[in-house]
């Protein structure tokens, strides 16, 4: 009878180890996919009296077949941009020395793109910014520390 008990224990342990290894495989696969995706980030940055729209790929693969739309009356200089490589940043001046009151209080940026893991279905993101909030802060690049300094503006 002891011989039977040991075989049963070994069989159950083997089955449990198999189940755990399968679960670990799928969990690691999911993590590899998430780490390999393209992630598009859109930000508004104020520097001096200019407001910049900043578009970047903070992921690890290329973002391609991009479609970028910006709410009216703003000009979309990203409309011809179709591919962004990883760790690449694009920006342009959205507003330059103008009164904020002449423009809507918010801006919407819609981004649609593919990456190597989502070739069939496009990833879509919507970014909404309040222009009045963005106009309250100045962001200046600090070369000594390789970072941005953020200060409140009082104009």
Coordinates of N, CA and C in Angstrom, one line a residue:
X1 N 0.8 -1.2 0.0 CA 0.0 0.0 0.0 C 0.9 1.3 0.0
X2 N 2.0 1.2 0.7 CA 2.9 2.4 0.7 C 3.4 2.7 -0.7
X3 N 3.7 1.7 -1.5 CA 4.1 1.9 -2.9 C 3.1 2.7 -3.7
X4 N 1.9 2.4 -3.5 CA 0.8 3.1 -4.2 C 0.7 4.5 -3.8
X5 N 0.9 4.8 -2.5 CA 0.8 6.2 -2.0 C 2.0 7.0 -2.5
X6 N 3.2 6.5 -2.6 CA 4.3 7.2 -3.2 C 4.1 7.6 -4.7
X7 N 3.6 6.6 -5.4 CA 3.3 6.9 -6.8 C 2.2 7.9 -7.0
X8 N 1.2 7.9 -6.2 CA 0.1 8.9 -6.3 C 0.7 10.3 -5.9
X9 N 1.5 10.4 -4.9 CA 2.1 11.6 -4.5 C 3.0 12.2 -5.6
X10 N 3.8 11.3 -6.2 CA 4.7 11.7 -7.3 C 3.8 12.2 -8.5
X11 N 2.8 11.5 -8.8 CA 1.9 11.9 -9.9 C 1.2 13.2 -9.7
X12 N 0.7 13.4 -8.5 CA 0.0 14.7 -8.2 C 1.1 15.9 -8.2
X13 N 2.2 15.6 -7.7 CA 3.3 16.6 -7.7 C 3.7 17.0 -9.1
X14 N 3.8 16.0 -10.0 CA 4.1 16.3 -11.4 C 3.0 17.1 -12.1
X15 N 1.8 16.7 -11.8 CA 0.7 17.4 -12.4 C 0.6 18.9 -11.9
X16 N 0.9 19.1 -10.6 CA 0.9 20.4 -10.1 C 2.0 21.2 -10.7
X17 N 3.2 20.6 -10.8 CA 4.4 21.3 -11.4 C 4.1 21.7 -12.9
X18 N 3.4 20.8 -13.6 CA 3.0 21.1 -15.0 C 2.1 22.3 -15.1
X19 N 1.1 22.3 -14.2 CA 0.1 23.4 -14.2 C 0.8 24.7 -13.9
X20 N 1.7 24.7 -12.9 CA 2.4 25.9 -12.5 C 3.3 26.4 -13.7
X21 N 4.0 25.5 -14.4 CA 4.9 25.9 -15.5 C 4.1 26.5 -16.6
X22 N 2.9 25.9 -16.9 CA 2.1 26.5 -18.0 C 1.6 27.9 -17.6
X23 N 1.2 28.1 -16.4 CA 0.7 29.4 -16.0 C 1.9 30.4 -16.0
X24 N 3.1 30.0 -15.6 CA 4.3 30.9 -15.7 C 4.6 31.2 -17.1
X25 N 4.5 30.3 -18.0 CA 4.7 30.5 -19.4 C 3.8 31.6 -20.0
X26 N 2.5 31.5 -19.7 CA 1.6 32.5 -20.3 C 1.7 33.8 -19.6
X27 N 2.1 33.8 -18.3 CA 2.3 35.1 -17.6 C 3.5 35.8 -18.2
X28 N 4.6 35.1 -18.4 CA 5.8 35.6 -19.0 C 5.6 36.1 -20.5
X29 N 4.8 35.3 -21.2 CA 4.5 35.7 -22.6 C 3.7 37.1 -22.6
X30 N 2.8 37.2 -21.7 CA 2.0 38.5 -21.6 C 2.9 39.6 -21.3
X31 N 3.9 39.4 -20.3 CA 4.8 40.5 -19.9 C 5.7 40.8 -21.1
X32 N 6.2 39.8 -21.9 CA 7.0 40.1 -23.1 C 6.3 41.0 -24.1
X33 N 5.0 40.7 -24.3 CA 4.2 41.4 -25.3 C 4.1 42.9 -24.8
X34 N 3.7 43.0 -23.5 CA 3.6 44.4 -23.0 C 4.8 45.2 -23.0
X35 N 6.0 44.6 -22.8 CA 7.3 45.3 -22.8 C 7.7 45.6 -24.3
X36 N 7.2 44.9 -25.2 CA 7.6 45.1 -26.6 C 6.7 46.0 -27.4
X37 N 5.6 46.5 -26.8 CA 4.7 47.4 -27.5 C 5.2 48.8 -27.7
X38 N 4.6 49.5 -28.6 CA 4.8 50.9 -28.8 C 3.8 51.6 -27.9
X39 N 4.2 52.7 -27.2 CA 3.3 53.5 -26.4 C 3.5 54.9 -26.8
X40 N 2.4 55.5 -27.3 CA 2.5 56.9 -27.8 C 2.0 57.8 -26.7
X41 N 2.8 58.9 -26.4 CA 2.4 59.8 -25.4 C 2.3 61.2 -26.1
X42 N 1.3 62.0 -25.7 CA 1.1 63.3 -26.2 C 1.0 64.2 -24.9
X43 N 1.8 65.3 -25.0 CA 1.8 66.3 -23.9 C 1.8 67.7 -24.4
X44 N 1.4 68.6 -23.6 CA 1.5 70.0 -23.9 C 2.6 70.6 -23.0
X45 N 3.5 71.4 -23.5 CA 4.6 72.0 -22.7 C 4.7 73.4 -23.0
X46 N 4.7 74.2 -22.0 CA 4.8 75.7 -22.1 C 6.3 76.1 -21.8
X47 N 6.9 76.8 -22.8 CA 8.2 77.3 -22.6 C 8.2 78.7 -23.0
X48 N 8.5 79.6 -22.1 CA 8.4 81.1 -22.2 C 7.0 81.4 -22.6
X49 N 6.7 82.0 -23.7 CA 5.3 82.3 -24.0 C 4.8 81.4 -25.1
X50 N 5.4 80.3 -25.4 CA 5.0 79.4 -26.4 C 4.4 78.1 -25.8
X51 N 3.4 77.6 -26.5 CA 2.8 76.3 -26.0 C 3.1 75.3 -27.1
X52 N 3.8 74.2 -26.7 CA 4.3 73.2 -27.6 C 3.4 71.9 -27.5
X53 N 3.2 71.3 -28.6 CA 2.5 69.9 -28.6 C 3.7 68.9 -28.8
X54 N 3.8 68.0 -27.8 CA 4.9 67.0 -27.9 C 4.4 65.6 -28.0
X55 N 4.9 64.9 -29.0 CA 4.5 63.6 -29.4 C 5.7 62.7 -29.2
X56 N 5.6 61.6 -28.5 CA 6.7 60.7 -28.3 C 6.3 59.2 -28.2
X57 N 7.2 58.4 -28.6 CA 7.0 56.9 -28.5 C 7.9 56.5 -27.3
X58 N 7.2 56.1 -26.2 CA 8.0 55.7 -25.0 C 8.0 54.2 -24.9
X59 N 7.6 53.5 -26.0 CA 7.7 52.1 -26.0 C 9.0 51.5 -26.6
X60 N 9.0 50.2 -26.9 CA 10.2 49.6 -27.3 C 10.2 49.1 -28.8
X61 N 9.1 49.4 -29.5 CA 9.0 49.0 -30.9 C 8.4 50.2 -31.7
X62 N 8.5 50.1 -33.0 CA 8.0 51.2 -33.9 C 6.5 51.3 -33.8
X63 N 6.0 52.5 -33.9 CA 4.5 52.7 -34.1 C 4.4 53.1 -35.5
X64 N 3.5 52.5 -36.3 CA 3.4 52.8 -37.7 C 1.9 52.9 -38.1
X65 N 1.6 53.3 -39.3 CA 0.3 53.6 -39.8 C -0.4 54.5 -38.8
X66 N 0.3 55.6 -38.4 CA -0.3 56.5 -37.5 C -1.3 57.5 -38.1
X67 N -2.3 57.8 -37.4 CA -3.3 58.8 -37.8 C -3.4 59.7 -36.6
X68 N -3.2 61.0 -36.8 CA -3.2 61.9 -35.7 C -4.2 63.1 -36.0
X69 N -5.1 63.3 -35.2 CA -6.1 64.4 -35.5 C -6.1 65.3 -34.2
X70 N -6.2 66.6 -34.5 CA -6.2 67.6 -33.4 C -7.5 68.5 -33.6
X71 N -8.1 68.8 -32.5 CA -9.4 69.6 -32.6 C -9.1 71.0 -33.2
X72 N -10.2 71.5 -33.8 CA -10.1 72.8 -34.4 C -10.1 73.9 -33.4
X73 N -9.5 75.0 -33.6 CA -8.9 75.6 -34.8 C -7.4 75.4 -34.9
X74 N -6.9 74.4 -34.2 CA -5.5 74.2 -34.2 C -5.0 73.6 -35.4
X75 N -3.7 73.9 -35.8 CA -3.1 73.3 -37.0 C -2.5 72.0 -36.6
X76 N -2.6 71.0 -37.5 CA -2.1 69.7 -37.2 C -0.8 69.5 -38.1
X77 N 0.3 69.7 -37.5 CA 1.6 69.5 -38.2 C 2.0 68.0 -38.2
X78 N 1.3 67.2 -37.4 CA 1.7 65.8 -37.3 C 0.9 64.9 -38.3
X79 N 0.1 65.6 -39.2 CA -0.8 64.8 -40.0 C -0.1 63.9 -41.0
X80 N 1.1 64.3 -41.4 CA 1.9 63.4 -42.4 C 2.8 62.5 -41.7
X81 N 2.9 62.5 -40.4 CA 3.7 61.6 -39.6 C 3.1 60.2 -39.6
X82 N 3.8 59.2 -40.2 CA 3.2 57.8 -40.3 C 3.9 56.8 -39.4
X83 N 5.2 57.1 -39.0 CA 6.0 56.1 -38.2 C 6.8 56.9 -37.2
X84 N 6.8 56.3 -36.0 CA 7.7 56.9 -35.0 C 8.5 55.7 -34.4
X85 N 9.8 55.9 -34.4 CA 10.7 54.8 -33.8 C 10.7 55.0 -32.3
X86 N 11.1 53.9 -31.6 CA 11.2 54.0 -30.1 C 12.0 55.1 -29.6
X87 N 11.6 55.7 -28.5 CA 12.4 56.8 -27.8 C 12.5 58.0 -28.7
X88 N 11.6 58.2 -29.6 CA 11.7 59.4 -30.5 C 10.7 60.4 -30.1
X89 N 11.0 61.7 -30.1 CA 10.2 62.8 -29.7 C 10.0 63.8 -30.8
X90 N 8.8 64.2 -31.1 CA 8.5 65.3 -32.0 C 7.7 66.4 -31.3
X91 N 8.0 67.6 -31.7 CA 7.2 68.7 -31.1 C 7.1 69.8 -32.1
X92 N 6.0 70.6 -31.9 CA 5.9 71.9 -32.7 C 5.2 72.9 -31.8
X93 N 5.3 74.1 -32.2 CA 4.7 75.2 -31.5 C 3.3 75.3 -31.8
X94 N 2.4 75.1 -30.9 CA 1.0 75.1 -31.1 C 0.4 76.5 -31.0
X95 N 0.9 77.3 -30.0 CA 0.5 78.7 -29.9 C 1.7 79.5 -29.6
X96 N 1.8 80.6 -30.3 CA 3.0 81.5 -30.1 C 2.6 82.9 -29.8
X97 N 2.9 83.4 -28.6 CA 2.6 84.8 -28.2 C 1.2 85.3 -28.6
X98 N 0.2 84.5 -28.3 CA -1.2 84.9 -28.5 C -1.9 84.9 -27.2
X99 N -3.1 85.5 -27.2 CA -3.9 85.5 -26.1 C -4.7 84.1 -26.0
X100 N -4.6 83.5 -24.9 CA -5.3 82.2 -24.7 C -6.8 82.4 -24.9
X101 N -7.3 83.6 -24.6 CA -8.8 83.8 -24.6 C -9.3 83.7 -26.1
X102 N -8.4 83.8 -27.1 CA -8.8 83.7 -28.5 C -9.1 82.3 -28.9
X103 N -8.7 81.3 -28.1 CA -8.8 79.9 -28.4 C -9.7 79.2 -27.5
X104 N -10.2 78.0 -27.9 CA -11.0 77.2 -26.9 C -10.2 76.8 -25.7
X105 N -11.0 76.5 -24.6 CA -10.3 76.2 -23.4 C -9.7 74.8 -23.3
X106 N -10.0 74.0 -24.3 CA -9.4 72.6 -24.2 C -9.0 72.2 -25.7
X107 N -8.1 71.2 -25.7 CA -7.7 70.7 -27.0 C -7.8 69.2 -26.9
X108 N -8.2 68.5 -28.0 CA -8.2 67.1 -28.0 C -7.3 66.6 -29.1
X109 N -6.5 65.6 -28.8 CA -5.6 64.9 -29.7 C -6.0 63.5 -29.8
X110 N -6.4 63.0 -31.0 CA -6.7 61.6 -31.2 C -5.5 60.9 -31.9
X111 N -5.1 59.8 -31.4 CA -3.9 59.1 -32.0 C -4.4 57.6 -32.3
X112 N -4.1 57.2 -33.5 CA -4.4 55.8 -33.8 C -3.1 55.2 -34.5
X113 N -2.7 54.0 -34.1 CA -1.5 53.4 -34.6 C -1.4 51.9 -34.4
X114 N -0.5 51.3 -35.1 CA -0.2 49.9 -35.0 C 1.2 49.7 -34.4
X115 N 1.4 48.5 -33.8 CA 2.8 48.1 -33.5 C 2.9 46.7 -33.9
X116 N 4.1 46.1 -33.6 CA 4.3 44.7 -34.1 C 3.4 43.7 -33.4
X117 N 2.8 44.0 -32.3 CA 1.9 43.1 -31.6 C 0.4 43.4 -31.9
X118 N 0.1 44.5 -32.5 CA -1.3 44.9 -32.9 C -1.4 45.2 -34.3
X119 N -1.0 44.3 -35.2 CA -0.9 44.7 -36.6 C -2.3 44.7 -37.2
X120 N -3.3 43.9 -36.7 CA -4.6 43.9 -37.2 C -5.6 45.0 -36.7
X121 N -5.5 45.2 -35.4 CA -6.4 46.2 -34.7 C -5.5 47.4 -34.3
X122 N -5.9 48.5 -34.7 CA -5.2 49.8 -34.3 C -5.5 50.1 -32.9
X123 N -4.4 50.6 -32.2 CA -4.6 51.1 -30.9 C -5.0 52.6 -31.0
X124 N -6.0 52.9 -30.2 CA -6.6 54.3 -30.3 C -6.5 54.9 -28.9
X125 N -6.0 56.2 -28.9 CA -5.9 56.9 -27.7 C -6.4 58.3 -27.9
X126 N -7.0 58.9 -26.8 CA -7.6 60.2 -26.9 C -6.9 61.0 -25.7
X127 N -6.3 62.1 -26.1 CA -5.7 63.0 -25.1 C -6.4 64.3 -25.0
X128 N -6.9 64.7 -23.9 CA -7.6 66.0 -23.7 C -6.8 66.9 -22.7
X129 N -6.6 68.1 -23.1 CA -5.8 69.0 -22.3 C -6.6 70.3 -22.1
X130 N -6.5 70.9 -20.9 CA -7.1 72.2 -20.6 C -6.0 73.2 -20.8
X131 N -6.2 74.1 -21.8 CA -5.1 75.1 -22.1 C -4.9 76.1 -21.0
X132 N -5.9 76.4 -20.2 CA -5.7 77.3 -19.1 C -4.7 76.7 -18.1
X133 N -4.8 75.4 -17.8 CA -3.9 74.8 -16.9 C -2.5 74.8 -17.4
X134 N -2.4 74.5 -18.7 CA -1.0 74.5 -19.3 C -0.4 75.8 -19.3
X135 N -1.1 76.9 -19.4 CA -0.6 78.2 -19.5 C 0.0 78.7 -18.1
X136 N -0.3 78.0 -17.0 CA 0.1 78.5 -15.7 C 1.5 78.1 -15.4
X137 N 2.2 77.3 -16.1 CA 3.5 76.8 -15.8 C 4.5 77.0 -16.9
X138 N 5.7 77.3 -16.6 CA 6.8 77.4 -17.6 C 7.7 76.1 -17.3
X139 N 8.1 75.5 -18.4 CA 8.9 74.3 -18.4 C 10.2 74.7 -19.1
X140 N 11.3 74.6 -18.4 CA 12.6 74.9 -19.0 C 13.6 73.8 -18.8
X141 N 14.3 73.4 -19.9 CA 15.2 72.3 -19.8 C 16.5 72.7 -19.0
X142 N 16.8 72.0 -18.0 CA 18.0 72.3 -17.2 C 19.1 71.3 -17.7
X143 N 20.1 71.9 -18.4 CA 21.2 71.1 -18.9 C 22.2 70.6 -17.9
X144 N 22.3 71.2 -16.8 CA 23.2 70.8 -15.7 C 22.7 69.4 -15.1
X145 N 21.4 69.3 -15.0 CA 20.8 68.1 -14.4 C 20.1 67.2 -15.4
X146 N 20.1 67.5 -16.7 CA 19.4 66.8 -17.7 C 18.0 66.5 -17.4
X147 N 17.3 67.5 -17.0 CA 15.8 67.3 -16.7 C 15.1 68.7 -16.9
X148 N 13.8 68.7 -16.7 CA 13.0 69.9 -16.9 C 12.7 70.5 -15.5
X149 N 12.9 71.9 -15.5 CA 12.5 72.6 -14.3 C 11.1 73.2 -14.6
X150 N 10.2 73.0 -13.7 CA 8.8 73.5 -13.8 C 8.6 74.7 -12.8
X151 N 8.2 75.8 -13.3 CA 7.9 77.0 -12.5 C 6.6 77.6 -12.8
X152 N 5.9 78.1 -11.8 CA 4.6 78.7 -12.0 C 4.8 80.1 -12.6
X153 N 4.0 80.4 -13.6 CA 4.1 81.7 -14.2 C 2.9 82.6 -13.7
X154 N 3.2 83.8 -13.6 CA 2.2 84.7 -13.0 C 1.7 85.8 -13.9
X155 N 1.5 85.4 -15.2 CA 1.0 86.4 -16.2 C -0.4 86.2 -16.5

